[in-house]
Coordinates of C-alpha atoms in Angstrom, one line a residue:
X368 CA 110.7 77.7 99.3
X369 CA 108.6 76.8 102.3
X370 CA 108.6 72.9 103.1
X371 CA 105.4 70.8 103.5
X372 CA 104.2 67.9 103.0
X373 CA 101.8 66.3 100.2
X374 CA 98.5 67.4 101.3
X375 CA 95.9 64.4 101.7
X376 CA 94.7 63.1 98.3
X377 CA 91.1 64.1 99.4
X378 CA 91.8 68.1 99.7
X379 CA 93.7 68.0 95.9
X380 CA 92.2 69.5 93.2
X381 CA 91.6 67.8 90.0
X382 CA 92.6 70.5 87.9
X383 CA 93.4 74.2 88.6
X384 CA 94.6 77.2 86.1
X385 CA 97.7 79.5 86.5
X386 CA 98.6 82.2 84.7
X387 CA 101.5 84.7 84.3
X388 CA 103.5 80.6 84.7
X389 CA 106.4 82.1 82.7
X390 CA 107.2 84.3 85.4
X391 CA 108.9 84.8 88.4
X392 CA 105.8 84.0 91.1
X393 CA 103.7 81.9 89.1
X394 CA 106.9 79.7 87.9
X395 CA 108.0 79.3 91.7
X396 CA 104.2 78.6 92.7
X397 CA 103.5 76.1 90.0
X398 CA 107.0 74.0 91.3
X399 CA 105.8 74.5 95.2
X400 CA 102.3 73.0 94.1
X401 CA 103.5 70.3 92.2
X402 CA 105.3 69.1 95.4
X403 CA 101.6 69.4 97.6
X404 CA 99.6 68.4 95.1
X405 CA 101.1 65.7 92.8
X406 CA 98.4 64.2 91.3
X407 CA 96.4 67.8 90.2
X408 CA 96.4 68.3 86.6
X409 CA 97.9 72.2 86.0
X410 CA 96.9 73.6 83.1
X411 CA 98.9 77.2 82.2
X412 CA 98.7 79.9 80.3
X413 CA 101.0 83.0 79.1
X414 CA 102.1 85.1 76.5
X415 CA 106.0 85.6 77.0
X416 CA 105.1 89.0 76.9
X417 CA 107.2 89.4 80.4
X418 CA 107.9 86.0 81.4
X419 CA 111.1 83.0 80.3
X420 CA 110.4 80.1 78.2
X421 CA 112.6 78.3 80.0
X422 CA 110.8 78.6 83.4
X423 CA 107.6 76.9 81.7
X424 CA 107.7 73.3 83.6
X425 CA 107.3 70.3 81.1
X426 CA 105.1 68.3 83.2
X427 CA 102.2 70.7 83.2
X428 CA 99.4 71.3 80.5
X429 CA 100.1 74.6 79.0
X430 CA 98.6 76.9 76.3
X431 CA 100.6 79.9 75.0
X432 CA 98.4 82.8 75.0
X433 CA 96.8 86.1 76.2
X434 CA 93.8 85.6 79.1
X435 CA 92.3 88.6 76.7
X436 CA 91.7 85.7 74.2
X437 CA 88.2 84.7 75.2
X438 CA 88.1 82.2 72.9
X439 CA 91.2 80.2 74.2
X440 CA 89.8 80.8 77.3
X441 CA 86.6 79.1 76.2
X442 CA 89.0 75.8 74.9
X443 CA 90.6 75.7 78.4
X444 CA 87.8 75.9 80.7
X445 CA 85.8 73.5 78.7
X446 CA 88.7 70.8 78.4
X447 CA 90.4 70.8 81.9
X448 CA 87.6 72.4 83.9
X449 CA 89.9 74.0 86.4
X450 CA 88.1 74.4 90.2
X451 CA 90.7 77.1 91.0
X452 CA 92.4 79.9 89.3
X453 CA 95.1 81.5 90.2
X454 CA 95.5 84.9 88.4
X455 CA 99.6 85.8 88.2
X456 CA 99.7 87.2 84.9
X457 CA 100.2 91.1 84.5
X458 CA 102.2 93.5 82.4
X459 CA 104.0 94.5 85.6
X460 CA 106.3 97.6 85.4
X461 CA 105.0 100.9 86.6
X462 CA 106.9 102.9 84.3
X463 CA 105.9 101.2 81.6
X464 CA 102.0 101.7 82.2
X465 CA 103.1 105.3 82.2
X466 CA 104.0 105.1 78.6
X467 CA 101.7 103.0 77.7
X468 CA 98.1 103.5 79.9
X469 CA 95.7 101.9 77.0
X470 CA 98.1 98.7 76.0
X471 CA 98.6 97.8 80.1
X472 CA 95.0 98.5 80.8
X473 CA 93.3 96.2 78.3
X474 CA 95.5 93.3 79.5
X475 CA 95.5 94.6 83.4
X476 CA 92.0 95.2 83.6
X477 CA 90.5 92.9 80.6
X478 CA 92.4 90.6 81.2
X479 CA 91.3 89.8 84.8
X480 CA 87.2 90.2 84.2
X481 CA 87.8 87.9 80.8
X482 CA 89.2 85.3 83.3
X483 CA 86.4 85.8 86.0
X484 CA 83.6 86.0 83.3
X485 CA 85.0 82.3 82.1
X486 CA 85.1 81.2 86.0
X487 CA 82.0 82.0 86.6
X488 CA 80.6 80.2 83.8
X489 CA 82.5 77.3 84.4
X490 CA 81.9 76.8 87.7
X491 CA 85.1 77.5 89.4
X492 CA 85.1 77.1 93.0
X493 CA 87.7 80.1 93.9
X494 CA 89.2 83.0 91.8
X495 CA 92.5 83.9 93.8
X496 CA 93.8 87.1 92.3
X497 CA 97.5 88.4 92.8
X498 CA 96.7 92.0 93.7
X499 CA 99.5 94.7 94.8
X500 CA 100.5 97.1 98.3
X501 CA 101.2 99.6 94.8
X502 CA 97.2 100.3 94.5
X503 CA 98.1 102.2 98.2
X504 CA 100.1 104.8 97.0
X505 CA 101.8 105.9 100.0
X506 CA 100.1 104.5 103.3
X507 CA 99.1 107.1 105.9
X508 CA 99.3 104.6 108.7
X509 CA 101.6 102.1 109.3
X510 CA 102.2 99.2 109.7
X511 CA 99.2 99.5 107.0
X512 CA 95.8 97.9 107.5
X513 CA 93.2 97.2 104.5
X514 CA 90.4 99.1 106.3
X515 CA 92.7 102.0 107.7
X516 CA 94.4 103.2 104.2
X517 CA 92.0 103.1 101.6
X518 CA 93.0 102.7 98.0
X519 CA 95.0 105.6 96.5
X520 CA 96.9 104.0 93.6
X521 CA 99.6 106.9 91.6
X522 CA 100.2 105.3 88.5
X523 CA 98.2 102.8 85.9
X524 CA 99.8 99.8 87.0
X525 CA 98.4 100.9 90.5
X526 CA 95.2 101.7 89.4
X527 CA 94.9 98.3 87.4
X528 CA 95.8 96.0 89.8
X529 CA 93.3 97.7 92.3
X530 CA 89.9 97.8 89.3
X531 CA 90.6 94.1 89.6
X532 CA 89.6 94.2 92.8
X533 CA 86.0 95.3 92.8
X534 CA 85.7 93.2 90.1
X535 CA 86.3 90.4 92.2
X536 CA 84.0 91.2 94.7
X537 CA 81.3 92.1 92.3
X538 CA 81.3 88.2 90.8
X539 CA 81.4 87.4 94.1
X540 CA 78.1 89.0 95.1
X541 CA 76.7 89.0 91.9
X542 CA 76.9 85.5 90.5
X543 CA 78.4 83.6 93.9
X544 CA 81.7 83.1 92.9
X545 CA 84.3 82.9 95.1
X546 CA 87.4 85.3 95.0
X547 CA 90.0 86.9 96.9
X548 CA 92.6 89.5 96.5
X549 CA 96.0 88.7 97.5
X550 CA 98.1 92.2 98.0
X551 CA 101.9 91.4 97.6
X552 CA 104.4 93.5 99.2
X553 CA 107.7 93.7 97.6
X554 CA 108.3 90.1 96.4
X555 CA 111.4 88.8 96.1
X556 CA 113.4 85.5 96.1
X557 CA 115.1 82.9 93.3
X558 CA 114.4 83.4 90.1
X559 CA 113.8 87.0 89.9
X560 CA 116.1 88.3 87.4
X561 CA 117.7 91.7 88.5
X562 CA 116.6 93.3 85.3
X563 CA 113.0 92.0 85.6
X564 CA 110.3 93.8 85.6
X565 CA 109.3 92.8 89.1
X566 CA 112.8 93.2 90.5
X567 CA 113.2 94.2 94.2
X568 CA 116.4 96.5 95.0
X569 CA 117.4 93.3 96.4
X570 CA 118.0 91.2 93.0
X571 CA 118.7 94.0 91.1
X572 CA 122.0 94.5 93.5
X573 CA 122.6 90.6 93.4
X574 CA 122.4 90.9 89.4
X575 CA 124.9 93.6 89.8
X576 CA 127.7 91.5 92.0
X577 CA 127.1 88.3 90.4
X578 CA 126.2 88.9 86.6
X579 CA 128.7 90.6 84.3
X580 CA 127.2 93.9 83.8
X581 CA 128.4 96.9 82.4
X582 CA 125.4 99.1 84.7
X583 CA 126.8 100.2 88.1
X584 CA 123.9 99.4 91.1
X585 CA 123.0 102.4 92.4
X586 CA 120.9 103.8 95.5
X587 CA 118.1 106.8 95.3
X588 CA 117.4 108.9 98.4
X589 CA 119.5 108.3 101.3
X590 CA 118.9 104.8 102.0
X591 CA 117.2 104.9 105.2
X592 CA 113.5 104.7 103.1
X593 CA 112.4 100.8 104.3
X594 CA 110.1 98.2 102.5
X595 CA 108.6 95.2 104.2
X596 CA 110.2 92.9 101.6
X597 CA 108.3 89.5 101.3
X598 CA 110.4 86.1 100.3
X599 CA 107.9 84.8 97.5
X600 CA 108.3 81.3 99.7
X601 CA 105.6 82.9 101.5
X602 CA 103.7 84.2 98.7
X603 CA 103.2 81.2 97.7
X604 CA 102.0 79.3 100.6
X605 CA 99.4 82.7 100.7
X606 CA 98.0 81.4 97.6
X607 CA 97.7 77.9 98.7
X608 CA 96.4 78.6 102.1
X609 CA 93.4 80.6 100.5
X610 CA 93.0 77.5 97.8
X611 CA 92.2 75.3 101.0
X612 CA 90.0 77.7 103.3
X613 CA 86.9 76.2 103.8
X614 CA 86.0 79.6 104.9
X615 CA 84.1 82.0 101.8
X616 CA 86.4 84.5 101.1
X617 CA 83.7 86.8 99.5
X618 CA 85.9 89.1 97.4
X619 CA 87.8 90.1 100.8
X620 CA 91.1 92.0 99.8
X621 CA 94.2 91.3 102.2
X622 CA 97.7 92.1 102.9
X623 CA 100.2 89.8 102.0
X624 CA 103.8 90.0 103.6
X625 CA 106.4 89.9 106.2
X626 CA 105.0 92.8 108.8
X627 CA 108.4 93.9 109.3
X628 CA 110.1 96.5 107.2
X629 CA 114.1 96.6 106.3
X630 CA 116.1 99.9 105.5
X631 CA 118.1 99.8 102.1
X632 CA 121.0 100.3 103.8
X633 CA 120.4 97.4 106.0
X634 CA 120.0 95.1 103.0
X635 CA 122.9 96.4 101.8
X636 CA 124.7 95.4 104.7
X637 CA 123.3 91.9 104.9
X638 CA 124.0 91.2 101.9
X639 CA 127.9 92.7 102.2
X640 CA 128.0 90.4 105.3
X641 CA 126.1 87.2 103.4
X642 CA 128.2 87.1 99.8
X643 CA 131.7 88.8 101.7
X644 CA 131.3 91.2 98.6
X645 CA 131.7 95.0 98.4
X646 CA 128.7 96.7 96.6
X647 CA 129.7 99.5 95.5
X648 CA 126.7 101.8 95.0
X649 CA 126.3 104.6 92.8
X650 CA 124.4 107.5 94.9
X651 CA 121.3 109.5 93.1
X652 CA 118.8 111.4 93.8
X653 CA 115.4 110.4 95.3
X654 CA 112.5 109.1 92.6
X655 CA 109.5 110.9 91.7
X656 CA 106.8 109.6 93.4
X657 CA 108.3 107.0 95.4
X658 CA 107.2 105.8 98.6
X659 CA 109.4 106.2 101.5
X660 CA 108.1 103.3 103.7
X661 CA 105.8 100.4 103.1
X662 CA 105.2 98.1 106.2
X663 CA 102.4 96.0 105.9
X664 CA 99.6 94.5 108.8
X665 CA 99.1 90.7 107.8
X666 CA 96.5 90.3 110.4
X667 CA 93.4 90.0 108.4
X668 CA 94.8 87.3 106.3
X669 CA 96.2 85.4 109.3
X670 CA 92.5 85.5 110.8
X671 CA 90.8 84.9 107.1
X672 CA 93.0 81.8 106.1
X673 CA 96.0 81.6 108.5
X674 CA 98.7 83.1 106.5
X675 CA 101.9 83.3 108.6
X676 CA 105.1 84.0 106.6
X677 CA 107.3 80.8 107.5
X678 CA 110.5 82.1 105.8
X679 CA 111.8 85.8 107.7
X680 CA 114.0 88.0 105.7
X681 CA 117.5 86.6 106.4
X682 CA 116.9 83.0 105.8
X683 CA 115.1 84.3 102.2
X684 CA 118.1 86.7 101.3
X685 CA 120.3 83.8 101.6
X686 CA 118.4 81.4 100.0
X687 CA 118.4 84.2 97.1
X688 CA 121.8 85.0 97.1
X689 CA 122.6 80.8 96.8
X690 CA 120.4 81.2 93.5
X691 CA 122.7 83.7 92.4
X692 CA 125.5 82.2 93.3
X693 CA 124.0 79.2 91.2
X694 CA 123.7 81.2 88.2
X695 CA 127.5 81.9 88.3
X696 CA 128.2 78.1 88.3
X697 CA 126.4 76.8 85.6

C-alpha cells in the first residue's frame, strides 16, 4: 500500500461512509485510511452479496445492508453524519449483468442515486464515486483521454457504472453537492481473490500457482492484447487525494491508473521471473467483445487533485505475489 504519514488532525474528518467495505478496494481503503486518519469515525456498509466477512475490520462502525435500503440509509446519515462518502459497492461482474440486467441495475444504478439523494440531504461535503475505464467500451484513442473517447459502454455493468455518472454531476449542479467520478483501470493487488469477481488476469494466474485448484489458468487471444493495470495502492490514495482537494470537483469524471499499459505475455513473464514458477497456460480463443488494449491518460486527475500513481507495476506485482505467497503459509 502506498506509505504516508498521519495527516494533521485539522484536515481529518469526523466521520465518513464506505461502502462495498467487504470487498477487495473498499477493505484495502478502509485499512490505508485508518492509518491517515486515526481518529475519523468509519461507518460501513454492505451486503455480502460479493464481498468476505472476514475482510470487515473490527474497529469500524458497520451496518450490514443494501445502499438500496433507504431507510437504513436514513439511520446512518442521521447517527454518524458522515462529511464524505465513498461509494465502492457494486455487483461487479460483467457477465453476470448479462444474465441478470434488471437485478444489477436496481443495485448499480439505485443504489448510487439512493446514496446521493441521502448526501445531499445530509449535508455531505463530497460524494466520491468508484466509476470504471469499462463505461469506454473500446477507446478510439490512446493513451485514452476523458474528453477524447466519449462514453460507449457494451454491457450492463458498463452502462451502470457510467448512469452513475450524470447522476453525479446532476446533484452537483442541482442541489450543490460535491462529487466526483473516479474511473479505475484494471485494479489489482492483495486481497483480490483469483476467483473474484473483480479479478485481473494477474490474480487469477497467482490463484492458479499458489492455491490448489483443479482449473488450469489459461490465456485468450494471443497474448500481446495490453491493459494499463493499476496496483489498488494507488487507487486508494486517488480516493483520498480527492477527499482533501480544496478544489470543487463539480461532478468532473477522471481517469484513474498507471498510464502505462503491459502485454499479457509480459505479465506472464514477470511473474515466471518474480515467483521462479512455470505457468503453464492453457491457450483459447479470443473473447467476445473484449477489448484489445486499454491505456489510460491520468492527466486530468493529476491537474484536478494531484493524483500520481506512487507504486509502478513491478513493485505492485510483487507486493501481490508476497500476499499470495502469504496465503500458502498460513
Amino acid at each position: 500500500m502506498v506509505r504516508n504519514t498521519i495527516v494533521p488532525t485539522s484536515m481529518a474528518p469526523k466521520a465518513i461512509l464506505v461502502t462495498g467495505v467487504a470487498g477487495f478496494i473498499g477493505s484495502n481503503f478502509v485499512a490505508e485510511f485508518k492509518k491517515r486518519f486515526p481518529k475519523t469515525e468509519i461507518v460501513c456498509i454492505d451486503d455480502f452479496s460479493t464481498g468476505r466477512r472476514d475482510r470487515v475490520d473490527k474497529s469500524t462502525k458497520f451496518y450490514e445492508g443494501t445502499v438500496c435500503d433507504l431507510k437504513l440509509l436514513s439511520r446512518i446519515f442521521a447517527k454518524h453524519r458522515p462529511e464524505f462518502v465513498f461509494h465502492f459497492a457494486a455487483v461487479p461482474r460483467v457477465a453476470y449483468s448479462v444474465q441478470h440486467p434488471t437485478e444489477t441495475t436496481v443495485s448499480n444504478i439505485l443504489g448510487t442515486v439512493s446514496l446521493l439523494e441521502k448526501s445531499k440531504e445530509y449535508g455531505v461535503k463530497r460524494f466520491i464515486y468508484s466509476s470504471s475505464s469499462s463505461i469506454y467500451g473500446g477507446a478510439k484513442k490512446l493513451p485514452t483521454k476523458e474528453k477524447d473517447n466519449p462514453p460507449n459502454p457494451v454491457s450492463p455493468y458498463g452502462l451502470q457504472k457510467y448512469t452513475g455518472e450524470p447522476f453525479c454531476k446532476i446533484f452537483s449542479d442541482l442541489f450543490g453537492l460535491d462529487t466526483v467520478s473516479l474511473r479505475y483501470f484494471n485494479v489489482f493487488g492483495p486481497w483480490q481473490y483469483g476467483d473474484s469477481a473483480y479479478s485481473t488476469v494477474i490474480c487469477a494466474w497467482l490463484e492458479r500457482l499458489y492455491i490448489p485448484s483443479s482449473k488450469r489458468p489459461y490465456l485468450e487471444d494471443d497474448g500481446k492484447q495490453s491493459r494499463d493495470f493499476c496496483y489498488v495502492g494507488n487507487v486508494v490514495d486517488a480516493n483520498i487525494l480527492a477527499m482533501l482537494s480544496k478544489k470543487p470537483l463539480r461532478g468532473a469524471a477522471v481517469n484513474i491508473a498507471h498510464g502505462e499499459r503491459t502485454t499479457l505475455l509480459e505479465v506472464k513473464q514477470l511473474i515466471e521471473k518474480f515467483t521462479k514458477k512455470k505457468l503453464d497456460l492453457e491457450r483459447r480463443k479470443p473473447r467476445l467483445g473484449d477489448v484489445r488494449h486499454t491505456h489510460a491518460d491520468i492527466s486530468a486527475a493529476r491537474k484536478l487533485f494531484g493524483y500520481q500513481p506512487k507504486v509502478d507495476f513491478e513493485t505492485g506485482l510483487r507486493k501481490t505475489i508476497q500476499w499470495f505467497q502469504s496465503r500458502t503459509e498460513n
